[in-house]
């Protein structure tokens, strides 16, 4: 897993994390979007644009989906805020 604490942008970390998965994370964004109760296209657009962001509720669901530790989860939520 890409080290979350080395990033200061949650979108960059998510993209790096997905690419680090087997098969470069094929299908992972769709699974993450489902977990966050979003459309896959909406998540893709959010990760690709600087002016769109996930909500804190969606961020919590994404953190749960990824399986972040407590400290990683807190840092991830701070990045989203």
JSON list of N, CA and C in Angstrom, two decimals:
[
{"chain": "A", "resi": 1, "resn": "UNK", "atom": "N", "xyz": [0.85, -1.18, 0.00]},
{"chain": "A", "resi": 1, "resn": "UNK", "atom": "CA", "xyz": [0.00, 0.00, 0.00]},
{"chain": "A", "resi": 1, "resn": "UNK", "atom": "C", "xyz": [0.90, 1.24, 0.00]},
{"chain": "A", "resi": 2, "resn": "UNK", "atom": "N", "xyz": [0.50, 2.22, -0.79]},
{"chain": "A", "resi": 2, "resn": "UNK", "atom": "CA", "xyz": [1.22, 3.48, -0.79]},
{"chain": "A", "resi": 2, "resn": "UNK", "atom": "C", "xyz": [1.08, 4.13, 0.58]},
{"chain": "A", "resi": 3, "resn": "UNK", "atom": "N", "xyz": [2.17, 4.68, 1.09]},
{"chain": "A", "resi": 3, "resn": "UNK", "atom": "CA", "xyz": [2.19, 5.29, 2.42]},
{"chain": "A", "resi": 3, "resn": "UNK", "atom": "C", "xyz": [1.38, 6.59, 2.41]},
{"chain": "A", "resi": 4, "resn": "UNK", "atom": "N", "xyz": [0.25, 6.58, 3.06]},
{"chain": "A", "resi": 4, "resn": "UNK", "atom": "CA", "xyz": [-0.66, 7.73, 3.08]},
{"chain": "A", "resi": 4, "resn": "UNK", "atom": "C", "xyz": [0.01, 8.97, 3.65]},
{"chain": "A", "resi": 5, "resn": "UNK", "atom": "N", "xyz": [0.81, 8.80, 4.69]},
{"chain": "A", "resi": 5, "resn": "UNK", "atom": "CA", "xyz": [1.39, 9.95, 5.38]},
{"chain": "A", "resi": 5, "resn": "UNK", "atom": "C", "xyz": [2.42, 10.70, 4.52]},
{"chain": "A", "resi": 6, "resn": "UNK", "atom": "N", "xyz": [2.81, 10.14, 3.39]},
{"chain": "A", "resi": 6, "resn": "UNK", "atom": "CA", "xyz": [3.74, 10.81, 2.48]},
{"chain": "A", "resi": 6, "resn": "UNK", "atom": "C", "xyz": [3.02, 11.75, 1.52]},
{"chain": "A", "resi": 7, "resn": "UNK", "atom": "N", "xyz": [1.70, 11.77, 1.57]},
{"chain": "A", "resi": 7, "resn": "UNK", "atom": "CA", "xyz": [0.90, 12.57, 0.64]},
{"chain": "A", "resi": 7, "resn": "UNK", "atom": "C", "xyz": [0.24, 13.73, 1.37]},
{"chain": "A", "resi": 8, "resn": "UNK", "atom": "N", "xyz": [0.03, 14.82, 0.65]},
{"chain": "A", "resi": 8, "resn": "UNK", "atom": "CA", "xyz": [-0.72, 15.94, 1.21]},
{"chain": "A", "resi": 8, "resn": "UNK", "atom": "C", "xyz": [-1.98, 16.22, 0.39]},
{"chain": "A", "resi": 9, "resn": "UNK", "atom": "N", "xyz": [-2.34, 15.27, -0.48]},
{"chain": "A", "resi": 9, "resn": "UNK", "atom": "CA", "xyz": [-3.54, 15.37, -1.31]},
{"chain": "A", "resi": 9, "resn": "UNK", "atom": "C", "xyz": [-4.18, 13.99, -1.36]},
{"chain": "A", "resi": 10, "resn": "UNK", "atom": "N", "xyz": [-5.39, 13.88, -0.85]},
{"chain": "A", "resi": 10, "resn": "UNK", "atom": "CA", "xyz": [-6.04, 12.57, -0.79]},
{"chain": "A", "resi": 10, "resn": "UNK", "atom": "C", "xyz": [-6.32, 12.00, -2.17]},
{"chain": "A", "resi": 11, "resn": "UNK", "atom": "N", "xyz": [-6.56, 12.87, -3.15]},
{"chain": "A", "resi": 11, "resn": "UNK", "atom": "CA", "xyz": [-6.84, 12.39, -4.51]},
{"chain": "A", "resi": 11, "resn": "UNK", "atom": "C", "xyz": [-5.60, 11.75, -5.11]},
{"chain": "A", "resi": 12, "resn": "UNK", "atom": "N", "xyz": [-4.45, 12.37, -4.92]},
{"chain": "A", "resi": 12, "resn": "UNK", "atom": "CA", "xyz": [-3.20, 11.78, -5.43]},
{"chain": "A", "resi": 12, "resn": "UNK", "atom": "C", "xyz": [-2.93, 10.45, -4.76]},
{"chain": "A", "resi": 13, "resn": "UNK", "atom": "N", "xyz": [-3.19, 10.36, -3.46]},
{"chain": "A", "resi": 13, "resn": "UNK", "atom": "CA", "xyz": [-2.96, 9.11, -2.75]},
{"chain": "A", "resi": 13, "resn": "UNK", "atom": "C", "xyz": [-3.89, 8.01, -3.25]},
{"chain": "A", "resi": 14, "resn": "UNK", "atom": "N", "xyz": [-5.16, 8.31, -3.44]},
{"chain": "A", "resi": 14, "resn": "UNK", "atom": "CA", "xyz": [-6.09, 7.29, -3.93]},
{"chain": "A", "resi": 14, "resn": "UNK", "atom": "C", "xyz": [-5.63, 6.78, -5.30]},
{"chain": "A", "resi": 15, "resn": "UNK", "atom": "N", "xyz": [-5.26, 7.70, -6.20]},
{"chain": "A", "resi": 15, "resn": "UNK", "atom": "CA", "xyz": [-4.80, 7.27, -7.52]},
{"chain": "A", "resi": 15, "resn": "UNK", "atom": "C", "xyz": [-3.55, 6.40, -7.41]},
{"chain": "A", "resi": 16, "resn": "UNK", "atom": "N", "xyz": [-2.60, 6.79, -6.55]},
{"chain": "A", "resi": 16, "resn": "UNK", "atom": "CA", "xyz": [-1.37, 6.01, -6.36]},
{"chain": "A", "resi": 16, "resn": "UNK", "atom": "C", "xyz": [-1.68, 4.66, -5.73]},
{"chain": "A", "resi": 17, "resn": "UNK", "atom": "N", "xyz": [-2.58, 4.63, -4.76]},
{"chain": "A", "resi": 17, "resn": "UNK", "atom": "CA", "xyz": [-2.96, 3.38, -4.09]},
{"chain": "A", "resi": 17, "resn": "UNK", "atom": "C", "xyz": [-3.58, 2.41, -5.08]},
{"chain": "A", "resi": 18, "resn": "UNK", "atom": "N", "xyz": [-4.50, 2.90, -5.91]},
{"chain": "A", "resi": 18, "resn": "UNK", "atom": "CA", "xyz": [-5.16, 2.05, -6.90]},
{"chain": "A", "resi": 18, "resn": "UNK", "atom": "C", "xyz": [-4.13, 1.47, -7.86]},
{"chain": "A", "resi": 19, "resn": "UNK", "atom": "N", "xyz": [-3.20, 2.31, -8.33]},
{"chain": "A", "resi": 19, "resn": "UNK", "atom": "CA", "xyz": [-2.19, 1.84, -9.28]},
{"chain": "A", "resi": 19, "resn": "UNK", "atom": "C", "xyz": [-1.25, 0.81, -8.66]},
{"chain": "A", "resi": 20, "resn": "UNK", "atom": "N", "xyz": [-1.09, 0.83, -7.33]},
{"chain": "A", "resi": 20, "resn": "UNK", "atom": "CA", "xyz": [-0.19, -0.10, -6.67]},
{"chain": "A", "resi": 20, "resn": "UNK", "atom": "C", "xyz": [-0.81, -1.49, -6.49]},
{"chain": "A", "resi": 21, "resn": "UNK", "atom": "N", "xyz": [-2.10, -1.60, -6.72]},
{"chain": "A", "resi": 21, "resn": "UNK", "atom": "CA", "xyz": [-2.79, -2.89, -6.57]},
{"chain": "A", "resi": 21, "resn": "UNK", "atom": "C", "xyz": [-2.49, -3.81, -7.74]},
{"chain": "A", "resi": 22, "resn": "UNK", "atom": "N", "xyz": [-2.70, -5.11, -7.56]},
{"chain": "A", "resi": 22, "resn": "UNK", "atom": "CA", "xyz": [-2.53, -6.04, -8.68]},
{"chain": "A", "resi": 22, "resn": "UNK", "atom": "C", "xyz": [-3.39, -5.61, -9.87]},
{"chain": "A", "resi": 23, "resn": "UNK", "atom": "N", "xyz": [-2.86, -5.82, -11.06]},
{"chain": "A", "resi": 23, "resn": "UNK", "atom": "CA", "xyz": [-3.52, -5.43, -12.31]},
{"chain": "A", "resi": 23, "resn": "UNK", "atom": "C", "xyz": [-3.81, -3.93, -12.32]},
{"chain": "A", "resi": 24, "resn": "UNK", "atom": "N", "xyz": [-2.95, -3.15, -11.62]},
{"chain": "A", "resi": 24, "resn": "UNK", "atom": "CA", "xyz": [-3.07, -1.69, -11.52]},
{"chain": "A", "resi": 24, "resn": "UNK", "atom": "C", "xyz": [-4.45, -1.25, -11.04]},
{"chain": "A", "resi": 25, "resn": "UNK", "atom": "N", "xyz": [-5.06, -2.10, -10.21]},
{"chain": "A", "resi": 25, "resn": "UNK", "atom": "CA", "xyz": [-6.31, -1.75, -9.57]},
{"chain": "A", "resi": 25, "resn": "UNK", "atom": "C", "xyz": [-7.53, -1.78, -10.46]},
{"chain": "A", "resi": 26, "resn": "UNK", "atom": "N", "xyz": [-7.45, -2.56, -11.51]},
{"chain": "A", "resi": 26, "resn": "UNK", "atom": "CA", "xyz": [-8.58, -2.62, -12.45]},
{"chain": "A", "resi": 26, "resn": "UNK", "atom": "C", "xyz": [-9.87, -2.96, -11.71]},
{"chain": "A", "resi": 27, "resn": "UNK", "atom": "N", "xyz": [-10.87, -2.11, -11.86]},
{"chain": "A", "resi": 27, "resn": "UNK", "atom": "CA", "xyz": [-12.18, -2.31, -11.23]},
{"chain": "A", "resi": 27, "resn": "UNK", "atom": "C", "xyz": [-12.28, -1.78, -9.82]},
{"chain": "A", "resi": 28, "resn": "UNK", "atom": "N", "xyz": [-11.17, -1.36, -9.25]},
{"chain": "A", "resi": 28, "resn": "UNK", "atom": "CA", "xyz": [-11.19, -0.91, -7.86]},
{"chain": "A", "resi": 28, "resn": "UNK", "atom": "C", "xyz": [-11.96, 0.39, -7.66]},
{"chain": "A", "resi": 29, "resn": "UNK", "atom": "N", "xyz": [-11.87, 1.31, -8.61]},
{"chain": "A", "resi": 29, "resn": "UNK", "atom": "CA", "xyz": [-12.63, 2.57, -8.47]},
{"chain": "A", "resi": 29, "resn": "UNK", "atom": "C", "xyz": [-14.13, 2.31, -8.46]},
{"chain": "A", "resi": 30, "resn": "UNK", "atom": "N", "xyz": [-14.58, 1.36, -9.26]},
{"chain": "A", "resi": 30, "resn": "UNK", "atom": "CA", "xyz": [-16.00, 1.02, -9.27]},
{"chain": "A", "resi": 30, "resn": "UNK", "atom": "C", "xyz": [-16.43, 0.45, -7.91]},
{"chain": "A", "resi": 31, "resn": "UNK", "atom": "N", "xyz": [-15.59, -0.40, -7.34]},
{"chain": "A", "resi": 31, "resn": "UNK", "atom": "CA", "xyz": [-15.90, -0.96, -6.01]},
{"chain": "A", "resi": 31, "resn": "UNK", "atom": "C", "xyz": [-15.88, 0.12, -4.94]},
{"chain": "A", "resi": 32, "resn": "UNK", "atom": "N", "xyz": [-14.90, 1.03, -5.05]},
{"chain": "A", "resi": 32, "resn": "UNK", "atom": "CA", "xyz": [-14.79, 2.12, -4.08]},
{"chain": "A", "resi": 32, "resn": "UNK", "atom": "C", "xyz": [-16.00, 3.05, -4.20]},
{"chain": "A", "resi": 33, "resn": "UNK", "atom": "N", "xyz": [-16.41, 3.34, -5.42]},
{"chain": "A", "resi": 33, "resn": "UNK", "atom": "CA", "xyz": [-17.57, 4.20, -5.64]},
{"chain": "A", "resi": 33, "resn": "UNK", "atom": "C", "xyz": [-18.83, 3.56, -5.04]},
{"chain": "A", "resi": 34, "resn": "UNK", "atom": "N", "xyz": [-18.98, 2.27, -5.24]},
{"chain": "A", "resi": 34, "resn": "UNK", "atom": "CA", "xyz": [-20.14, 1.57, -4.68]},
{"chain": "A", "resi": 34, "resn": "UNK", "atom": "C", "xyz": [-20.11, 1.65, -3.15]},
{"chain": "A", "resi": 35, "resn": "UNK", "atom": "N", "xyz": [-18.94, 1.44, -2.57]},
{"chain": "A", "resi": 35, "resn": "UNK", "atom": "CA", "xyz": [-18.82, 1.52, -1.11]},
{"chain": "A", "resi": 35, "resn": "UNK", "atom": "C", "xyz": [-19.15, 2.92, -0.60]},
{"chain": "A", "resi": 36, "resn": "UNK", "atom": "N", "xyz": [-18.78, 3.95, -1.38]},
{"chain": "A", "resi": 36, "resn": "UNK", "atom": "CA", "xyz": [-19.02, 5.34, -0.99]},
{"chain": "A", "resi": 36, "resn": "UNK", "atom": "C", "xyz": [-20.39, 5.85, -1.42]},
{"chain": "A", "resi": 37, "resn": "UNK", "atom": "N", "xyz": [-21.19, 4.96, -1.99]},
{"chain": "A", "resi": 37, "resn": "UNK", "atom": "CA", "xyz": [-22.54, 5.28, -2.45]},
{"chain": "A", "resi": 37, "resn": "UNK", "atom": "C", "xyz": [-22.51, 6.41, -3.50]},
{"chain": "A", "resi": 38, "resn": "UNK", "atom": "N", "xyz": [-21.58, 6.23, -4.46]},
{"chain": "A", "resi": 38, "resn": "UNK", "atom": "CA", "xyz": [-21.41, 7.19, -5.56]},
{"chain": "A", "resi": 38, "resn": "UNK", "atom": "C", "xyz": [-21.48, 6.43, -6.87]},
{"chain": "A", "resi": 39, "resn": "UNK", "atom": "N", "xyz": [-21.71, 7.16, -7.95]},
{"chain": "A", "resi": 39, "resn": "UNK", "atom": "CA", "xyz": [-21.57, 6.57, -9.27]},
{"chain": "A", "resi": 39, "resn": "UNK", "atom": "C", "xyz": [-20.08, 6.50, -9.60]},
{"chain": "A", "resi": 40, "resn": "UNK", "atom": "N", "xyz": [-19.62, 5.44, -10.25]},
{"chain": "A", "resi": 40, "resn": "UNK", "atom": "CA", "xyz": [-18.20, 5.36, -10.62]},
{"chain": "A", "resi": 40, "resn": "UNK", "atom": "C", "xyz": [-17.73, 6.57, -11.44]},
{"chain": "A", "resi": 41, "resn": "UNK", "atom": "N", "xyz": [-18.57, 7.06, -12.33]},
{"chain": "A", "resi": 41, "resn": "UNK", "atom": "CA", "xyz": [-18.17, 8.22, -13.14]},
{"chain": "A", "resi": 41, "resn": "UNK", "atom": "C", "xyz": [-18.01, 9.46, -12.26]},
{"chain": "A", "resi": 42, "resn": "UNK", "atom": "N", "xyz": [-18.82, 9.59, -11.24]},
{"chain": "A", "resi": 42, "resn": "UNK", "atom": "CA", "xyz": [-18.71, 10.74, -10.32]},
{"chain": "A", "resi": 42, "resn": "UNK", "atom": "C", "xyz": [-17.40, 10.68, -9.53]},
{"chain": "A", "resi": 43, "resn": "UNK", "atom": "N", "xyz": [-17.03, 9.49, -9.06]},
{"chain": "A", "resi": 43, "resn": "UNK", "atom": "CA", "xyz": [-15.77, 9.35, -8.34]},
{"chain": "A", "resi": 43, "resn": "UNK", "atom": "C", "xyz": [-14.59, 9.63, -9.26]},
{"chain": "A", "resi": 44, "resn": "UNK", "atom": "N", "xyz": [-14.63, 9.12, -10.46]},
{"chain": "A", "resi": 44, "resn": "UNK", "atom": "CA", "xyz": [-13.56, 9.37, -11.42]},
{"chain": "A", "resi": 44, "resn": "UNK", "atom": "C", "xyz": [-13.42, 10.87, -11.70]},
{"chain": "A", "resi": 45, "resn": "UNK", "atom": "N", "xyz": [-14.53, 11.54, -11.89]},
{"chain": "A", "resi": 45, "resn": "UNK", "atom": "CA", "xyz": [-14.49, 12.98, -12.12]},
{"chain": "A", "resi": 45, "resn": "UNK", "atom": "C", "xyz": [-13.94, 13.72, -10.91]},
{"chain": "A", "resi": 46, "resn": "UNK", "atom": "N", "xyz": [-14.35, 13.31, -9.73]},
{"chain": "A", "resi": 46, "resn": "UNK", "atom": "CA", "xyz": [-13.88, 13.94, -8.50]},
{"chain": "A", "resi": 46, "resn": "UNK", "atom": "C", "xyz": [-12.38, 13.79, -8.35]},
{"chain": "A", "resi": 47, "resn": "UNK", "atom": "N", "xyz": [-11.87, 12.60, -8.63]},
{"chain": "A", "resi": 47, "resn": "UNK", "atom": "CA", "xyz": [-10.43, 12.37, -8.49]},
{"chain": "A", "resi": 47, "resn": "UNK", "atom": "C", "xyz": [-9.61, 13.09, -9.56]},
{"chain": "A", "resi": 48, "resn": "UNK", "atom": "N", "xyz": [-10.24, 13.43, -10.66]},
{"chain": "A", "resi": 48, "resn": "UNK", "atom": "CA", "xyz": [-9.52, 14.07, -11.75]},
{"chain": "A", "resi": 48, "resn": "UNK", "atom": "C", "xyz": [-9.61, 15.59, -11.76]},
{"chain": "A", "resi": 49, "resn": "UNK", "atom": "N", "xyz": [-10.51, 16.15, -10.97]},
{"chain": "A", "resi": 49, "resn": "UNK", "atom": "CA", "xyz": [-10.69, 17.60, -10.97]},
{"chain": "A", "resi": 49, "resn": "UNK", "atom": "C", "xyz": [-10.32, 18.21, -9.63]},
{"chain": "A", "resi": 50, "resn": "UNK", "atom": "N", "xyz": [-9.72, 19.38, -9.68]},
{"chain": "A", "resi": 50, "resn": "UNK", "atom": "CA", "xyz": [-9.27, 20.01, -8.44]},
{"chain": "A", "resi": 50, "resn": "UNK", "atom": "C", "xyz": [-10.39, 20.69, -7.67]},
{"chain": "A", "resi": 51, "resn": "UNK", "atom": "N", "xyz": [-11.49, 21.03, -8.33]},
{"chain": "A", "resi": 51, "resn": "UNK", "atom": "CA", "xyz": [-12.54, 21.77, -7.64]},
{"chain": "A", "resi": 51, "resn": "UNK", "atom": "C", "xyz": [-13.66, 20.89, -7.10]},
{"chain": "A", "resi": 52, "resn": "UNK", "atom": "N", "xyz": [-13.61, 19.59, -7.33]},
{"chain": "A", "resi": 52, "resn": "UNK", "atom": "CA", "xyz": [-14.61, 18.66, -6.80]},
{"chain": "A", "resi": 52, "resn": "UNK", "atom": "C", "xyz": [-13.97, 17.84, -5.69]},
{"chain": "A", "resi": 53, "resn": "UNK", "atom": "N", "xyz": [-14.76, 17.54, -4.67]},
{"chain": "A", "resi": 53, "resn": "UNK", "atom": "CA", "xyz": [-14.26, 16.76, -3.54]},
{"chain": "A", "resi": 53, "resn": "UNK", "atom": "C", "xyz": [-15.34, 15.80, -3.06]},
{"chain": "A", "resi": 54, "resn": "UNK", "atom": "N", "xyz": [-14.90, 14.73, -2.41]},
{"chain": "A", "resi": 54, "resn": "UNK", "atom": "CA", "xyz": [-15.84, 13.83, -1.78]},
{"chain": "A", "resi": 54, "resn": "UNK", "atom": "C", "xyz": [-16.30, 14.48, -0.47]},
{"chain": "A", "resi": 55, "resn": "UNK", "atom": "N", "xyz": [-17.47, 14.07, -0.01]},
{"chain": "A", "resi": 55, "resn": "UNK", "atom": "CA", "xyz": [-17.96, 14.56, 1.28]},
{"chain": "A", "resi": 55, "resn": "UNK", "atom": "C", "xyz": [-17.24, 13.79, 2.39]},
{"chain": "A", "resi": 56, "resn": "UNK", "atom": "N", "xyz": [-17.35, 14.29, 3.61]},
{"chain": "A", "resi": 56, "resn": "UNK", "atom": "CA", "xyz": [-16.76, 13.57, 4.73]},
{"chain": "A", "resi": 56, "resn": "UNK", "atom": "C", "xyz": [-17.41, 12.20, 4.92]},
{"chain": "A", "resi": 57, "resn": "UNK", "atom": "N", "xyz": [-18.70, 12.13, 4.67]},
{"chain": "A", "resi": 57, "resn": "UNK", "atom": "CA", "xyz": [-19.40, 10.85, 4.79]},
{"chain": "A", "resi": 57, "resn": "UNK", "atom": "C", "xyz": [-18.87, 9.85, 3.75]},
{"chain": "A", "resi": 58, "resn": "UNK", "atom": "N", "xyz": [-18.66, 10.32, 2.53]},
{"chain": "A", "resi": 58, "resn": "UNK", "atom": "CA", "xyz": [-18.11, 9.46, 1.50]},
{"chain": "A", "resi": 58, "resn": "UNK", "atom": "C", "xyz": [-16.67, 9.07, 1.84]},
{"chain": "A", "resi": 59, "resn": "UNK", "atom": "N", "xyz": [-15.92, 10.00, 2.41]},
{"chain": "A", "resi": 59, "resn": "UNK", "atom": "CA", "xyz": [-14.53, 9.72, 2.80]},
{"chain": "A", "resi": 59, "resn": "UNK", "atom": "C", "xyz": [-14.47, 8.63, 3.87]},
{"chain": "A", "resi": 60, "resn": "UNK", "atom": "N", "xyz": [-15.39, 8.67, 4.80]},
{"chain": "A", "resi": 60, "resn": "UNK", "atom": "CA", "xyz": [-15.44, 7.64, 5.84]},
{"chain": "A", "resi": 60, "resn": "UNK", "atom": "C", "xyz": [-15.71, 6.28, 5.22]},
{"chain": "A", "resi": 61, "resn": "UNK", "atom": "N", "xyz": [-16.65, 6.23, 4.29]},
{"chain": "A", "resi": 61, "resn": "UNK", "atom": "CA", "xyz": [-16.97, 4.97, 3.61]},
{"chain": "A", "resi": 61, "resn": "UNK", "atom": "C", "xyz": [-15.79, 4.47, 2.78]},
{"chain": "A", "resi": 62, "resn": "UNK", "atom": "N", "xyz": [-15.06, 5.39, 2.14]},
{"chain": "A", "resi": 62, "resn": "UNK", "atom": "CA", "xyz": [-13.88, 5.01, 1.37]},
{"chain": "A", "resi": 62, "resn": "UNK", "atom": "C", "xyz": [-12.80, 4.47, 2.30]},
{"chain": "A", "resi": 63, "resn": "UNK", "atom": "N", "xyz": [-12.57, 5.14, 3.42]},
{"chain": "A", "resi": 63, "resn": "UNK", "atom": "CA", "xyz": [-11.58, 4.69, 4.40]},
{"chain": "A", "resi": 63, "resn": "UNK", "atom": "C", "xyz": [-11.91, 3.29, 4.91]},
{"chain": "A", "resi": 64, "resn": "UNK", "atom": "N", "xyz": [-13.20, 3.05, 5.17]},
{"chain": "A", "resi": 64, "resn": "UNK", "atom": "CA", "xyz": [-13.63, 1.72, 5.61]},
{"chain": "A", "resi": 64, "resn": "UNK", "atom": "C", "xyz": [-13.40, 0.68, 4.52]},
{"chain": "A", "resi": 65, "resn": "UNK", "atom": "N", "xyz": [-13.71, 1.05, 3.29]},
{"chain": "A", "resi": 65, "resn": "UNK", "atom": "CA", "xyz": [-13.52, 0.13, 2.15]},
{"chain": "A", "resi": 65, "resn": "UNK", "atom": "C", "xyz": [-12.05, -0.25, 1.99]},
{"chain": "A", "resi": 66, "resn": "UNK", "atom": "N", "xyz": [-11.18, 0.73, 2.11]},
{"chain": "A", "resi": 66, "resn": "UNK", "atom": "CA", "xyz": [-9.74, 0.49, 1.92]},
{"chain": "A", "resi": 66, "resn": "UNK", "atom": "C", "xyz": [-9.16, -0.27, 3.12]},
{"chain": "A", "resi": 67, "resn": "UNK", "atom": "N", "xyz": [-9.74, -0.07, 4.29]},
{"chain": "A", "resi": 67, "resn": "UNK", "atom": "CA", "xyz": [-9.25, -0.73, 5.49]},
{"chain": "A", "resi": 67, "resn": "UNK", "atom": "C", "xyz": [-8.13, 0.03, 6.17]},
{"chain": "A", "resi": 68, "resn": "UNK", "atom": "N", "xyz": [-8.28, 1.35, 6.24]},
{"chain": "A", "resi": 68, "resn": "UNK", "atom": "CA", "xyz": [-7.26, 2.18, 6.87]},
{"chain": "A", "resi": 68, "resn": "UNK", "atom": "C", "xyz": [-7.24, 1.97, 8.37]},
{"chain": "A", "resi": 69, "resn": "UNK", "atom": "N", "xyz": [-6.05, 2.09, 8.96]},
{"chain": "A", "resi": 69, "resn": "UNK", "atom": "CA", "xyz": [-5.93, 2.03, 10.41]},
{"chain": "A", "resi": 69, "resn": "UNK", "atom": "C", "xyz": [-6.53, 3.31, 11.00]},
{"chain": "A", "resi": 70, "resn": "UNK", "atom": "N", "xyz": [-6.67, 3.37, 12.32]},
{"chain": "A", "resi": 70, "resn": "UNK", "atom": "CA", "xyz": [-7.26, 4.54, 12.96]},
{"chain": "A", "resi": 70, "resn": "UNK", "atom": "C", "xyz": [-6.47, 5.81, 12.65]},
{"chain": "A", "resi": 71, "resn": "UNK", "atom": "N", "xyz": [-5.16, 5.74, 12.75]},
{"chain": "A", "resi": 71, "resn": "UNK", "atom": "CA", "xyz": [-4.34, 6.94, 12.50]},
{"chain": "A", "resi": 71, "resn": "UNK", "atom": "C", "xyz": [-4.38, 7.32, 11.02]},
{"chain": "A", "resi": 72, "resn": "UNK", "atom": "N", "xyz": [-4.37, 6.33, 10.13]},
{"chain": "A", "resi": 72, "resn": "UNK", "atom": "CA", "xyz": [-4.48, 6.61, 8.70]},
{"chain": "A", "resi": 72, "resn": "UNK", "atom": "C", "xyz": [-5.84, 7.23, 8.38]},
{"chain": "A", "resi": 73, "resn": "UNK", "atom": "N", "xyz": [-6.85, 6.71, 9.00]},
{"chain": "A", "resi": 73, "resn": "UNK", "atom": "CA", "xyz": [-8.21, 7.21, 8.78]},
{"chain": "A", "resi": 73, "resn": "UNK", "atom": "C", "xyz": [-8.34, 8.67, 9.20]},
{"chain": "A", "resi": 74, "resn": "UNK", "atom": "N", "xyz": [-7.80, 9.00, 10.38]},
{"chain": "A", "resi": 74, "resn": "UNK", "atom": "CA", "xyz": [-7.84, 10.39, 10.86]},
{"chain": "A", "resi": 74, "resn": "UNK", "atom": "C", "xyz": [-7.11, 11.31, 9.89]},
{"chain": "A", "resi": 75, "resn": "UNK", "atom": "N", "xyz": [-5.92, 10.89, 9.44]},
{"chain": "A", "resi": 75, "resn": "UNK", "atom": "CA", "xyz": [-5.15, 11.71, 8.51]},
{"chain": "A", "resi": 75, "resn": "UNK", "atom": "C", "xyz": [-5.88, 11.86, 7.18]},
{"chain": "A", "resi": 76, "resn": "UNK", "atom": "N", "xyz": [-6.45, 10.76, 6.68]},
{"chain": "A", "resi": 76, "resn": "UNK", "atom": "CA", "xyz": [-7.20, 10.80, 5.43]},
{"chain": "A", "resi": 76, "resn": "UNK", "atom": "C", "xyz": [-8.36, 11.80, 5.53]},
{"chain": "A", "resi": 77, "resn": "UNK", "atom": "N", "xyz": [-9.09, 11.77, 6.63]},
{"chain": "A", "resi": 77, "resn": "UNK", "atom": "CA", "xyz": [-10.22, 12.69, 6.81]},
{"chain": "A", "resi": 77, "resn": "UNK", "atom": "C", "xyz": [-9.74, 14.13, 6.91]},
{"chain": "A", "resi": 78, "resn": "UNK", "atom": "N", "xyz": [-8.59, 14.35, 7.54]},
{"chain": "A", "resi": 78, "resn": "UNK", "atom": "CA", "xyz": [-8.02, 15.70, 7.58]},
{"chain": "A", "resi": 78, "resn": "UNK", "atom": "C", "xyz": [-7.68, 16.18, 6.18]},
{"chain": "A", "resi": 79, "resn": "UNK", "atom": "N", "xyz": [-7.14, 15.30, 5.36]},
{"chain": "A", "resi": 79, "resn": "UNK", "atom": "CA", "xyz": [-6.82, 15.68, 3.98]},
{"chain": "A", "resi": 79, "resn": "UNK", "atom": "C", "xyz": [-8.08, 16.05, 3.20]},
{"chain": "A", "resi": 80, "resn": "UNK", "atom": "N", "xyz": [-9.15, 15.32, 3.44]},
{"chain": "A", "resi": 80, "resn": "UNK", "atom": "CA", "xyz": [-10.40, 15.60, 2.74]},
{"chain": "A", "resi": 80, "resn": "UNK", "atom": "C", "xyz": [-10.96, 16.94, 3.19]},
{"chain": "A", "resi": 81, "resn": "UNK", "atom": "N", "xyz": [-10.84, 17.26, 4.48]},
{"chain": "A", "resi": 81, "resn": "UNK", "atom": "CA", "xyz": [-11.35, 18.53, 4.98]},
{"chain": "A", "resi": 81, "resn": "UNK", "atom": "C", "xyz": [-10.57, 19.67, 4.40]}
]
